Short mmCIF file of C-alpha atoms in Angstrom, two decimals:
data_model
loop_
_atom_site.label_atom_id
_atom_site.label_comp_id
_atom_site.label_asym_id
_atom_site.label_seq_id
_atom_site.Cartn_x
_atom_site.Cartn_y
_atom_site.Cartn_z
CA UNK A 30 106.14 23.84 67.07
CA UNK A 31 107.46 26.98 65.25
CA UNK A 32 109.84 29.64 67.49
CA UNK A 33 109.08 33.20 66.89
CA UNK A 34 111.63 35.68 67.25
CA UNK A 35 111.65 38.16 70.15
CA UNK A 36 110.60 41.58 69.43
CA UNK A 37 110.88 44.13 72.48
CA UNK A 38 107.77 45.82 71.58
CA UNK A 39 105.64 42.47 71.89
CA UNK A 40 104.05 42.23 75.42
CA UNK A 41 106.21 38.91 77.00
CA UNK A 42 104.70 36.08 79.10
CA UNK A 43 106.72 33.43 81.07
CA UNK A 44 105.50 30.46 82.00
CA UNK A 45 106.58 27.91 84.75
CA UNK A 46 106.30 25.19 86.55
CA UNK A 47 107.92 22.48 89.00
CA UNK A 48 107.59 19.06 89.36
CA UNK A 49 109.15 16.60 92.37
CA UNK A 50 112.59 16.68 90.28
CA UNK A 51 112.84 19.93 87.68
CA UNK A 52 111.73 23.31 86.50
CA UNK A 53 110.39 24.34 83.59
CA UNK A 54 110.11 27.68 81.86
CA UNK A 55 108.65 28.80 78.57
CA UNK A 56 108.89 32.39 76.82
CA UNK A 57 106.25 33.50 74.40
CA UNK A 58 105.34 36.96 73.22
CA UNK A 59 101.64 37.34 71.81
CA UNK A 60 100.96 37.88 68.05
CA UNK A 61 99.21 40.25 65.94
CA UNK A 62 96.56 37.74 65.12
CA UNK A 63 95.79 37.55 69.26
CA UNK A 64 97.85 34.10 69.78
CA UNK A 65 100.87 33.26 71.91
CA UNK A 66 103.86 32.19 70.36
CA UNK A 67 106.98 30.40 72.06
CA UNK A 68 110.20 32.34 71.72
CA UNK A 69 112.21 29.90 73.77
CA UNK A 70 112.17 26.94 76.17
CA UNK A 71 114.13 25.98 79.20
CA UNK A 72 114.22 23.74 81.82
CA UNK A 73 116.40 22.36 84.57
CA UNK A 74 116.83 19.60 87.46
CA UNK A 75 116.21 20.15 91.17
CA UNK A 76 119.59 19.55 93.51
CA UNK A 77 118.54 16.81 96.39
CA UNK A 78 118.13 19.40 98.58
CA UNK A 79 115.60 21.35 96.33
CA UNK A 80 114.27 18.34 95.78
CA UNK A 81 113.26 18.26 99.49
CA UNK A 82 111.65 21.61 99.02
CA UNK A 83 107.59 21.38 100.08
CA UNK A 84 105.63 22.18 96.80
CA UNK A 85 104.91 26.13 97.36
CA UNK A 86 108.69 26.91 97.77
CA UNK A 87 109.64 24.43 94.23
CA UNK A 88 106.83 26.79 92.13
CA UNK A 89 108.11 29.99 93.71
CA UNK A 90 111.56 28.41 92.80
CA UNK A 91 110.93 28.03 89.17
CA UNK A 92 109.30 31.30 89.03
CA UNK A 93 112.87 32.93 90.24
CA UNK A 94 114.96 30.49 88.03
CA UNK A 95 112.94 31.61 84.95
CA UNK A 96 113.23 34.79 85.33
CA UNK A 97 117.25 34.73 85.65
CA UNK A 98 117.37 32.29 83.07
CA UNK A 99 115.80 34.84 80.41
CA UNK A 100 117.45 38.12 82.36
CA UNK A 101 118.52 39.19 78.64
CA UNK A 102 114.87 39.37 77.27
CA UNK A 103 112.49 40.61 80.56
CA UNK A 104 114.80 43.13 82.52
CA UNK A 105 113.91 46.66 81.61
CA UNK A 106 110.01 45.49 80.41
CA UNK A 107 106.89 44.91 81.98
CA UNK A 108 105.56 41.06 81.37
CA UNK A 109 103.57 38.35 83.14
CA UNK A 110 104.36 35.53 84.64
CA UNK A 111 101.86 32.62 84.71
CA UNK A 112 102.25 29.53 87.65
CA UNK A 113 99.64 26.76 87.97
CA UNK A 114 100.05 27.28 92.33
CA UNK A 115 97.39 29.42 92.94
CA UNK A 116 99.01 29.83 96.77
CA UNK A 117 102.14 31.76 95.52
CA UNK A 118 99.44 34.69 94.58
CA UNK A 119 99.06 36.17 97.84
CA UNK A 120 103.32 36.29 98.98
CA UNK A 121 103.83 37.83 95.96
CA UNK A 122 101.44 40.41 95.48
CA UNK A 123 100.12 40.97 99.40
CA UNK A 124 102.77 43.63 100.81
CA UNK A 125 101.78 42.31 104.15
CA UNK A 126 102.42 38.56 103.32
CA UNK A 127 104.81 36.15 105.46
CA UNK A 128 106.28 34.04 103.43
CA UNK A 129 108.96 31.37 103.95
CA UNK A 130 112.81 32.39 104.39
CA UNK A 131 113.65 31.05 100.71
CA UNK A 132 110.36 32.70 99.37
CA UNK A 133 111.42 35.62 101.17
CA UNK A 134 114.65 35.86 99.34
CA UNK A 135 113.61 35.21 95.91
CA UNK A 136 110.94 37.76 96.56
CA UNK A 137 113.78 40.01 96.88
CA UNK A 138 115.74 39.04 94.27
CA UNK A 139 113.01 39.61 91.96
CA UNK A 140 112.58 43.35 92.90
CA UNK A 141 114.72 44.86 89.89
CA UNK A 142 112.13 42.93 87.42
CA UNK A 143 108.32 44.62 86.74
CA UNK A 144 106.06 42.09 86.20
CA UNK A 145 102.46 40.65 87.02
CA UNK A 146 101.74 37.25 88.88
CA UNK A 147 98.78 35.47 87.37
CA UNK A 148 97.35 32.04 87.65
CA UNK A 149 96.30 29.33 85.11
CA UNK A 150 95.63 25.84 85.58
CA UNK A 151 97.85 23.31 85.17
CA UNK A 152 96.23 21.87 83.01
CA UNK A 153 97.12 24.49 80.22
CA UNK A 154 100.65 24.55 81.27
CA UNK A 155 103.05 23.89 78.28
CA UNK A 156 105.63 24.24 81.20
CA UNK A 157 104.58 21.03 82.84
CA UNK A 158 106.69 18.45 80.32
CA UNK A 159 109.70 20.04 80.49
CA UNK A 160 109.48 20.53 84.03
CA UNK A 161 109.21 16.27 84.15
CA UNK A 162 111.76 16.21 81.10
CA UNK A 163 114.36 18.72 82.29
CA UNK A 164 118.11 18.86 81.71
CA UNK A 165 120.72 18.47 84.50
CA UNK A 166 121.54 22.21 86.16
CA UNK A 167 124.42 23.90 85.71
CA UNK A 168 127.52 24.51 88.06
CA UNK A 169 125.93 27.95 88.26
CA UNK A 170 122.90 26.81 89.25
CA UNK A 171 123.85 24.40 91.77
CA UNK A 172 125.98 27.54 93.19
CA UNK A 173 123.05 29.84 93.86
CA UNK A 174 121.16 26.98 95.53
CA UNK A 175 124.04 26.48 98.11
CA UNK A 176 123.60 30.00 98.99
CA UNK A 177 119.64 29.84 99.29
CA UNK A 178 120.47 27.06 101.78
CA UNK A 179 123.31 29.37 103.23
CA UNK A 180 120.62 32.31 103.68
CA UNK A 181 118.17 29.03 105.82
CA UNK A 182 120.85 28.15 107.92
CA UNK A 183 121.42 31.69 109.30
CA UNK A 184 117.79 32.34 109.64
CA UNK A 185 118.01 29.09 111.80
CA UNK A 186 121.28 30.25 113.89
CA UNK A 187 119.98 33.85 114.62
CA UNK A 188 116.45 32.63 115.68
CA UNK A 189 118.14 29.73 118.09
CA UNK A 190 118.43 30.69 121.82
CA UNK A 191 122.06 30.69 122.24
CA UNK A 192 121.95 28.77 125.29
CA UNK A 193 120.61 25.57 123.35
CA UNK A 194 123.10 24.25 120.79
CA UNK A 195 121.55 23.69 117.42
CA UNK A 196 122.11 19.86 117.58
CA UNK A 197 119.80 19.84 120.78
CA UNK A 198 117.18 21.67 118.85
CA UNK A 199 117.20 19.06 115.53
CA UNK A 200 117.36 16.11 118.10
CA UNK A 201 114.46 16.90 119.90
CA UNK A 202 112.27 18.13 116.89
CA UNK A 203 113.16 14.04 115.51
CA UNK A 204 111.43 12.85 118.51
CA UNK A 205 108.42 15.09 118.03
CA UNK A 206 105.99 13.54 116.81
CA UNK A 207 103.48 16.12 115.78
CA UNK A 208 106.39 18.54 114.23
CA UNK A 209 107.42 15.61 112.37
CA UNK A 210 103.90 14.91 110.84
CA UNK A 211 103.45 19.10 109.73
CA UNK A 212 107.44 19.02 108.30
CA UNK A 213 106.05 15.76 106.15
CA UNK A 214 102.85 17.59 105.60
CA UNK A 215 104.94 20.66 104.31
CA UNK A 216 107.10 19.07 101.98
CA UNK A 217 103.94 16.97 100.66
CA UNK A 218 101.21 19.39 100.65
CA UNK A 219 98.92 16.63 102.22
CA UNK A 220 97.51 18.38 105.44
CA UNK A 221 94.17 17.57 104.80
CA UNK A 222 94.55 13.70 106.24
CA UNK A 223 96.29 15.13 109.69
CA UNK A 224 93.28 17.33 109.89
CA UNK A 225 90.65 14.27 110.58
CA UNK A 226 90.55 12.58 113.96
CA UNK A 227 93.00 9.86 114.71
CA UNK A 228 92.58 8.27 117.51
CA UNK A 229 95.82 7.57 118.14
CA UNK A 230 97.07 10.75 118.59
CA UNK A 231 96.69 12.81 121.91
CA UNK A 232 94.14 15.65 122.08
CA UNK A 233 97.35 18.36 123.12
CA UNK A 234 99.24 17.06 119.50
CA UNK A 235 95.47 17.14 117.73
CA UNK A 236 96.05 21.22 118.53
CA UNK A 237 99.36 21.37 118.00
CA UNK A 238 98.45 20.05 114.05
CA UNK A 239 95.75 22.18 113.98
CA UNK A 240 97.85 25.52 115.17
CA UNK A 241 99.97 24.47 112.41
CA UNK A 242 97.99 23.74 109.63
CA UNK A 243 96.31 27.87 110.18
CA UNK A 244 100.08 28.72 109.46
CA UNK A 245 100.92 26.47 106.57
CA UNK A 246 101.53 29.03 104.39
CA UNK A 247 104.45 30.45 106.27
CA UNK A 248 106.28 26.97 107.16
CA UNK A 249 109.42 25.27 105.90
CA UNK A 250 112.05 23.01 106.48
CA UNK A 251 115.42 23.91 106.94
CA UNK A 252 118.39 21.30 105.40
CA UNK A 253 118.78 19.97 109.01
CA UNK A 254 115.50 19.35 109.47
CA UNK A 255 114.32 21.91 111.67
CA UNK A 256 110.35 24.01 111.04
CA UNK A 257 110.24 27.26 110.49
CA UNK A 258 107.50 29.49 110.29
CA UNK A 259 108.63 32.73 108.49
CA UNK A 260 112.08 33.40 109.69
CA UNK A 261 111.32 32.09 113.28
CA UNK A 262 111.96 28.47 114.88
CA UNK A 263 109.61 26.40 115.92
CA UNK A 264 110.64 24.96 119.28
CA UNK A 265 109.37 21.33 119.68
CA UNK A 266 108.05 20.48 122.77
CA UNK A 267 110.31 19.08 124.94
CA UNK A 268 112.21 22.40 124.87
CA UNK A 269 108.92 25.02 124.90
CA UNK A 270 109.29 25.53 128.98
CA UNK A 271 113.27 25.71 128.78
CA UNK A 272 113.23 28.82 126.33
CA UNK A 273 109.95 30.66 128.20
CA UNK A 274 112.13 30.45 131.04
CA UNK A 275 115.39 31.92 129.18
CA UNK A 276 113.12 34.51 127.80
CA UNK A 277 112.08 35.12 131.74
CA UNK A 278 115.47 35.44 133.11
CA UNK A 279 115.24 38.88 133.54
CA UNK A 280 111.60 38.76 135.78
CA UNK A 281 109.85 41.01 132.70
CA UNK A 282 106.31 40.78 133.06
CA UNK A 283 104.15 39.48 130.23
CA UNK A 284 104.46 41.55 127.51
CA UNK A 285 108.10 41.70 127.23
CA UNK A 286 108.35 38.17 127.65
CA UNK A 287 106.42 37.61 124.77
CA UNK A 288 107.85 40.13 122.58
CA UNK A 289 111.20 38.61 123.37
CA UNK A 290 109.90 35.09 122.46
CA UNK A 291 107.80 36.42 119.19
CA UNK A 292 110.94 37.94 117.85
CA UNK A 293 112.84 34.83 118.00
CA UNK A 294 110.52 31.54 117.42
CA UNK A 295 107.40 30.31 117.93
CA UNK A 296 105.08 27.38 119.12
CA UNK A 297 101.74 26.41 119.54
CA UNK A 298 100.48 27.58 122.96
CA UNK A 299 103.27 30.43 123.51
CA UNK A 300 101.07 33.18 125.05
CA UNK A 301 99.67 30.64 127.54
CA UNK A 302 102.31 28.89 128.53
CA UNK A 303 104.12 32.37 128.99
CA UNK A 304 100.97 33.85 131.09
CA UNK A 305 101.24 30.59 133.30
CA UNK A 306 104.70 30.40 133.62
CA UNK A 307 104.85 34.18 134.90
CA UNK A 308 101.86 33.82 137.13
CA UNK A 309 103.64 30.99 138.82
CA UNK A 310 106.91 33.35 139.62
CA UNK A 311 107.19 33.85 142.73
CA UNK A 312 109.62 37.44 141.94
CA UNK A 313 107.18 38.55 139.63
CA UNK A 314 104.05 37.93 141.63
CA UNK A 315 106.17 39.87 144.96
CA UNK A 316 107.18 42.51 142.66
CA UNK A 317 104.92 43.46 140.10
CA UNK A 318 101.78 45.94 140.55
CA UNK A 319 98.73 44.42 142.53
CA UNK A 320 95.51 43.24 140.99
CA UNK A 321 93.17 46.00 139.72
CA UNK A 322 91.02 46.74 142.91
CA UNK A 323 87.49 46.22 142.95
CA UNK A 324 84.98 48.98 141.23
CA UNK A 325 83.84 51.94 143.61
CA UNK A 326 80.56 52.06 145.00
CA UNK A 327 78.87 55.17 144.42
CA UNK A 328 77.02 56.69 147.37
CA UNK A 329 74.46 58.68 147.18
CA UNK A 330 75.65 62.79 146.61
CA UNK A 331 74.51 65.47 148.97
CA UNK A 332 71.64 67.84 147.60
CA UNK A 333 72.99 70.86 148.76
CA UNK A 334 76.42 72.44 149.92
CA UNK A 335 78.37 71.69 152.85
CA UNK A 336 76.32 68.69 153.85
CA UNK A 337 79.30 66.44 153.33
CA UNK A 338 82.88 67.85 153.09
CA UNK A 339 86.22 65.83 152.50
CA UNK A 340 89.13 67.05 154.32
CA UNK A 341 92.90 66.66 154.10
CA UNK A 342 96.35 68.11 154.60
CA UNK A 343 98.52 69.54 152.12
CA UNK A 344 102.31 70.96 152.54
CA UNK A 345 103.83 73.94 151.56
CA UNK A 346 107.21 74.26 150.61
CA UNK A 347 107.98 76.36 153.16
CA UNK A 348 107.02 74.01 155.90
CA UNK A 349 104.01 74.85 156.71
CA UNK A 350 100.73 72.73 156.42
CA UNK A 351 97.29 73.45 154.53
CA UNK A 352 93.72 72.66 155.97
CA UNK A 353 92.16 71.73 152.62
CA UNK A 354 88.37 71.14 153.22
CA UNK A 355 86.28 70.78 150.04
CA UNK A 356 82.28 70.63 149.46
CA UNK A 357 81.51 67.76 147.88
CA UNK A 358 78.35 69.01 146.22
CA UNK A 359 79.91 72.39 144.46
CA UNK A 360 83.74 71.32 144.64
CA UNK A 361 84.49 74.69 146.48
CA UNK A 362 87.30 74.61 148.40
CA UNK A 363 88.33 76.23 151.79
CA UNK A 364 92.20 76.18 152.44
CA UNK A 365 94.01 77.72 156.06
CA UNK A 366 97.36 77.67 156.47
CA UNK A 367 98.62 76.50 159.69
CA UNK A 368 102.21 75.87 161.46
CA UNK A 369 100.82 72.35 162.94
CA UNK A 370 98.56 69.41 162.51
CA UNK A 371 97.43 69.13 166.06
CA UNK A 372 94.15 69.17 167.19
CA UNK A 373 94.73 72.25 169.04
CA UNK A 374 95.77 73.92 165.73
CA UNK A 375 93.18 72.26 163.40
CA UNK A 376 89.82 72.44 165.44
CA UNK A 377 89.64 76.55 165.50
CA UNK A 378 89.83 76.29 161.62
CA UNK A 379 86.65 74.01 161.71
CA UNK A 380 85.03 76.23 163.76
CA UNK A 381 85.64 79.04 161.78
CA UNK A 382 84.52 77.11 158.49
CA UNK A 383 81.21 76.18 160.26
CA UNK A 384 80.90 79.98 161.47
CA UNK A 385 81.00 80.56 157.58
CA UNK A 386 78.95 77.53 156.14
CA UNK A 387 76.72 75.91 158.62
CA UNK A 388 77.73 73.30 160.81
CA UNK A 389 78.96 69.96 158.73
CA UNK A 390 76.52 67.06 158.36
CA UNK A 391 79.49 64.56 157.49
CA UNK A 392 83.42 64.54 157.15
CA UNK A 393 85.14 61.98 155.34
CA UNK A 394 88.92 62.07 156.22
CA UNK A 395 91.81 59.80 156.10
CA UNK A 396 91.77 59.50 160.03
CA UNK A 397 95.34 60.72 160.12
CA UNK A 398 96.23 62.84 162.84
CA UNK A 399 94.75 64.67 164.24
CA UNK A 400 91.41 63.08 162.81
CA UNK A 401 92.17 60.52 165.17
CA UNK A 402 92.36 62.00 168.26
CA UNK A 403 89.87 62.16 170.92
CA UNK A 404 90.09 66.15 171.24
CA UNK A 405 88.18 65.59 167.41
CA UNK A 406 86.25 63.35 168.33
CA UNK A 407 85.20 65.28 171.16
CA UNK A 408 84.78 68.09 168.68
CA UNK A 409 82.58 66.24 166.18
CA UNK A 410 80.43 65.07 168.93
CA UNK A 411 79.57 68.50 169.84
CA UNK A 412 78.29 69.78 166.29
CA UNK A 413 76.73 67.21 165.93
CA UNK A 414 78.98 66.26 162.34
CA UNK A 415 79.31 62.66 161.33
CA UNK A 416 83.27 61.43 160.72
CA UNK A 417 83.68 58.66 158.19
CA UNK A 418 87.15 57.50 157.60
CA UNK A 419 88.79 56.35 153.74
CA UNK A 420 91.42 54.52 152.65
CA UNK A 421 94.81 56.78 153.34
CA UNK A 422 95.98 58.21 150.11
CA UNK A 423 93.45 56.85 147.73
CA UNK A 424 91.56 59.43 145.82
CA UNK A 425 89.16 57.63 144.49
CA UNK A 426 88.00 57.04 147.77
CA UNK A 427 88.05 60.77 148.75
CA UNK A 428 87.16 62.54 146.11
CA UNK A 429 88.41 66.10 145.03
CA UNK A 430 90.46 66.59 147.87
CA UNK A 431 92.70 63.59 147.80
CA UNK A 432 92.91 64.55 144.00
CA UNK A 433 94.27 68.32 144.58
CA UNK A 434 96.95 66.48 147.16
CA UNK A 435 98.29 63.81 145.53
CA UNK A 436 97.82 63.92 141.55
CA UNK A 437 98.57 67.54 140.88
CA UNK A 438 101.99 67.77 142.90
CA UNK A 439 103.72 69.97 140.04
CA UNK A 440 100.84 72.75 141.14
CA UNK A 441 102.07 73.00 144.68
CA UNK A 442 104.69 75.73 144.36
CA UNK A 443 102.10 77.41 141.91
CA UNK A 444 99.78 76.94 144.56
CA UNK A 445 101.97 78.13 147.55
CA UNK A 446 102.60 81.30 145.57
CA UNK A 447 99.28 82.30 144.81
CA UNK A 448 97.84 81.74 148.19
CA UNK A 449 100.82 83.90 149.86
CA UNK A 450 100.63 86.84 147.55
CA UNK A 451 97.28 86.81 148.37
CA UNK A 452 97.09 86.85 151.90
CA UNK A 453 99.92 89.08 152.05
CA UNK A 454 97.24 91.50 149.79
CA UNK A 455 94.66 90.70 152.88
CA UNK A 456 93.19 88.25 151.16
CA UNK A 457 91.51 84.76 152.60
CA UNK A 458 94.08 81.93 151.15
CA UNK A 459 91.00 79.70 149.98
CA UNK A 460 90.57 82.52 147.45
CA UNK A 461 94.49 81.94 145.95
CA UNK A 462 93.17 78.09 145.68
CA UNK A 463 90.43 79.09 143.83
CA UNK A 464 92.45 81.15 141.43
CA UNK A 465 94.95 78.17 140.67
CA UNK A 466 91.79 75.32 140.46
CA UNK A 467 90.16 75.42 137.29
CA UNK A 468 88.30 78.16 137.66
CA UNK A 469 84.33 77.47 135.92
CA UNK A 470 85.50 74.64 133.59
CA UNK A 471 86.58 72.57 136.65
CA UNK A 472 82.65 71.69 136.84
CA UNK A 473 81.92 71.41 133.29
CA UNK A 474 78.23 72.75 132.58
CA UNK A 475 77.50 73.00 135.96
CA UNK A 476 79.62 76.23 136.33
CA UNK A 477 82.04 77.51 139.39
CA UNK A 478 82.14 76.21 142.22
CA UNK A 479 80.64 79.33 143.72
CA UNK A 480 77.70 79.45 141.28
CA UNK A 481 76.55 76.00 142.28
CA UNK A 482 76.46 77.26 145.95
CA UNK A 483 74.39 80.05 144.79
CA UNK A 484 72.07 78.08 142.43
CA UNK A 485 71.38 75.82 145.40
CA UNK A 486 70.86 78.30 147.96
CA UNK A 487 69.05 80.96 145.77
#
């Protein structure tokens, strides 16, 4: 075979591949007459520790190697490279991909060259023979291996729990069985036999294989022997309910449990066995917020005002107490100010409501004092008015004016100043609520409170 010469202005193609032992690289440029012609050839053995390399990480390798090798003729152009593993396409062109911790670095490496991944079967690799046939590496060579393997090992040390020694962690992924079948399976390729039924393996490893074989693409083995998906640890087993619970020291609920673990390593089954492990703590369970109560049952509304009214106190800063009473079929509400919450206090402000609006047909209160005295009850009894009692300080159970109480307590000194420059003016202080509610968009198409009381009386 002839060697052309390389002229810059000739579009460039490199073309690799790697076999069990060596790499292989060959430079061509394409012709006038439409042909490829070799410029060059290269080639080079694996180090025993590249050698251990699963198959996806030895092509990615010889696609990094070639380019350095020919630096001189590709940096500063555009070219193609050609590789006969269809699986590197995706981690090199997807800017979303995951791949491996070595992958990951040659990636990098690679940044300062502009060129196009494409595949081609093996086949029609030239590369393939000198990839079998390749010469012994250079000093060099050997060199920037060590550091690839330097780059794994602190991938390994930052992703380890610091509690559990490193020797504790390659021990006990030894004896696990099923991490020791997918680090074969990644240095091999073979998956597909640990994906059939055996039936001598346990249905809880059966999943573990099959978690793992979803992620293939992202695994590899570090020199000590420990799996790796991306550049986080995968815990074996025996060691899976020691790390939730370092991750839990702190009593963090779920979330930030798992966002501690994610960041860190990984296993088959960690958001369950996190979500177990933190319903079963005690602290957490004391501490953390109650179970989402059970969905309201709607009652039927009143069909026309001041049949049912909902009634509560409110404070001013000043010390003084608001009768809020509010219509629960146009929202309107009626404030009084008073000096005390006794019964003697309270009950003239009813009466003077029902003077206004008719007498109540039902009250729902929080049967606070003094909605739980007998002088009220006494009261009730006489007008006739129905009193049914709600949850204390629970507005979904009380409607608008639990609401105006409890969820709006930045609009109480707004409130207290409205409704005291207005009854200083002679006004009623309901009317310097009204002004500081939201006026005719509280309601949405229904309009103001005031013109639904008119609508339904008119």
């Amino acid at each position: 075979m002839t060697l052309a010469f390389f002229d810059p202005q000739r579009h460039s193609q490199l073309v690799v591949d790697a076999s069990p032992t060596g790499l292989g690289a060959v430079l061509a440029q394409k012709q006038d007459c439409g042909e490829w012609a070799p410029i060059a050839f290269a080639s080079r053995t694996l180090t025993p520790t590249e050698q251990r390399y699963s198959q996806i990480e030895r092509e990615a390798i010889a696609i990094h190697w070639g380019c350095r090798h020919f630096h001189l003729y590709l940096y500063g152009n555009s070219f193609s490279v050609v590789t006969d593993h269809k699986p590197l396409l995706p981690l090199f062109k997807g800017s979303s991909s995951k791949p491996p911790p070595r992958i990951e670095k040659w990636i990098l490496q690679l940044q300062e060259y502009h060129f196009t991944l494409t595949y081609q079967p093996g086949t029609k690799n030239p590369a393939d023979f000198l990839s079998r046939h390749a010469h012994p590496a250079t000093s060099k060579e050997i060199e920037e291996a060590q550091d690839t393997e330097e780059y794994v090992r602190l991938v390994v040390e930052r992703a380890r729990p610091p509690p559990i020694p490193l020797s504790e962690v390659v021990t006990a992924t030894k004896l696990d069985e099923c991490l020791q079948l997918a680090i074969a399976a990644t240095r091999t390729g073979e998956w597909r036999p640990l994906q059939r039924p055996d039936s001598f393996r346990t249905q809880q490893a059966q999943a573990c294989l099959h978690a793992l074989f979803n992620v293939r693409q992202e695994l590899s083995v570090s020199e000590e022997g420990c799996l790796l998906r991306g550049l986080r640890l995968v815990m074996p087993a025996s060691l899976t309910n020691r790390v939730v619970s370092l991750a839990h020291g702190a009593h963090q609920w779920i979330v930030k449990s798992k966002a501690r673990l994610r960041n860190k390593i990984w296993f088959p089954g960690l958001d369950k066995l996190v979500e177990d492990t933190i319903q079963k703590c005690i602290v957490c369970q004391a501490s953390g917020s109650p179970d989402h109560p059970a969905p309201i049952i709607t009652e039927q509304g009143p069909t026309a005002p001041w049949q049912k009214v909902s009634a509560n106190f409110g404070h001013l800063p000043d010390g003084s107490h608001m009768v809020i009473v509010v219509d629960d079929y146009s929202r309107y509400p009626e404030v009084e100010v008073v000096q005390s919450t006794s019964a003697q206090t309270v009950i003239p402000k009813f009466e003077k409501l029902m003077a206004t609006h008719g007498f109540f047909g039902e009250i729902h209160t929080d049967n606070g004092p003094p909605f739980n005295s007998h002088e009220w009850e006494e009261f009730l009894a006489s007008t006739n008015t129905k009193h049914r009692c709600i949850t204390p300080r629970w507005p979904q159970a009380n409607g608008e004016v639990e609401s105006l109480v409890i969820t709006r307590p930045k609009r109480t000194d707004q409130l207290f100043d409205k409704a005291t420059s207005v009854v200083r003016a002679g006004g009623r202080c309901g009317t310097g609520v009204l002004l500081s509610t939201d006026g005719p968009f509280q309601n949405g198409d229904s309009g103001s409170p005031a013109q639904m009381q008119t609508l339904a009386c008119g």
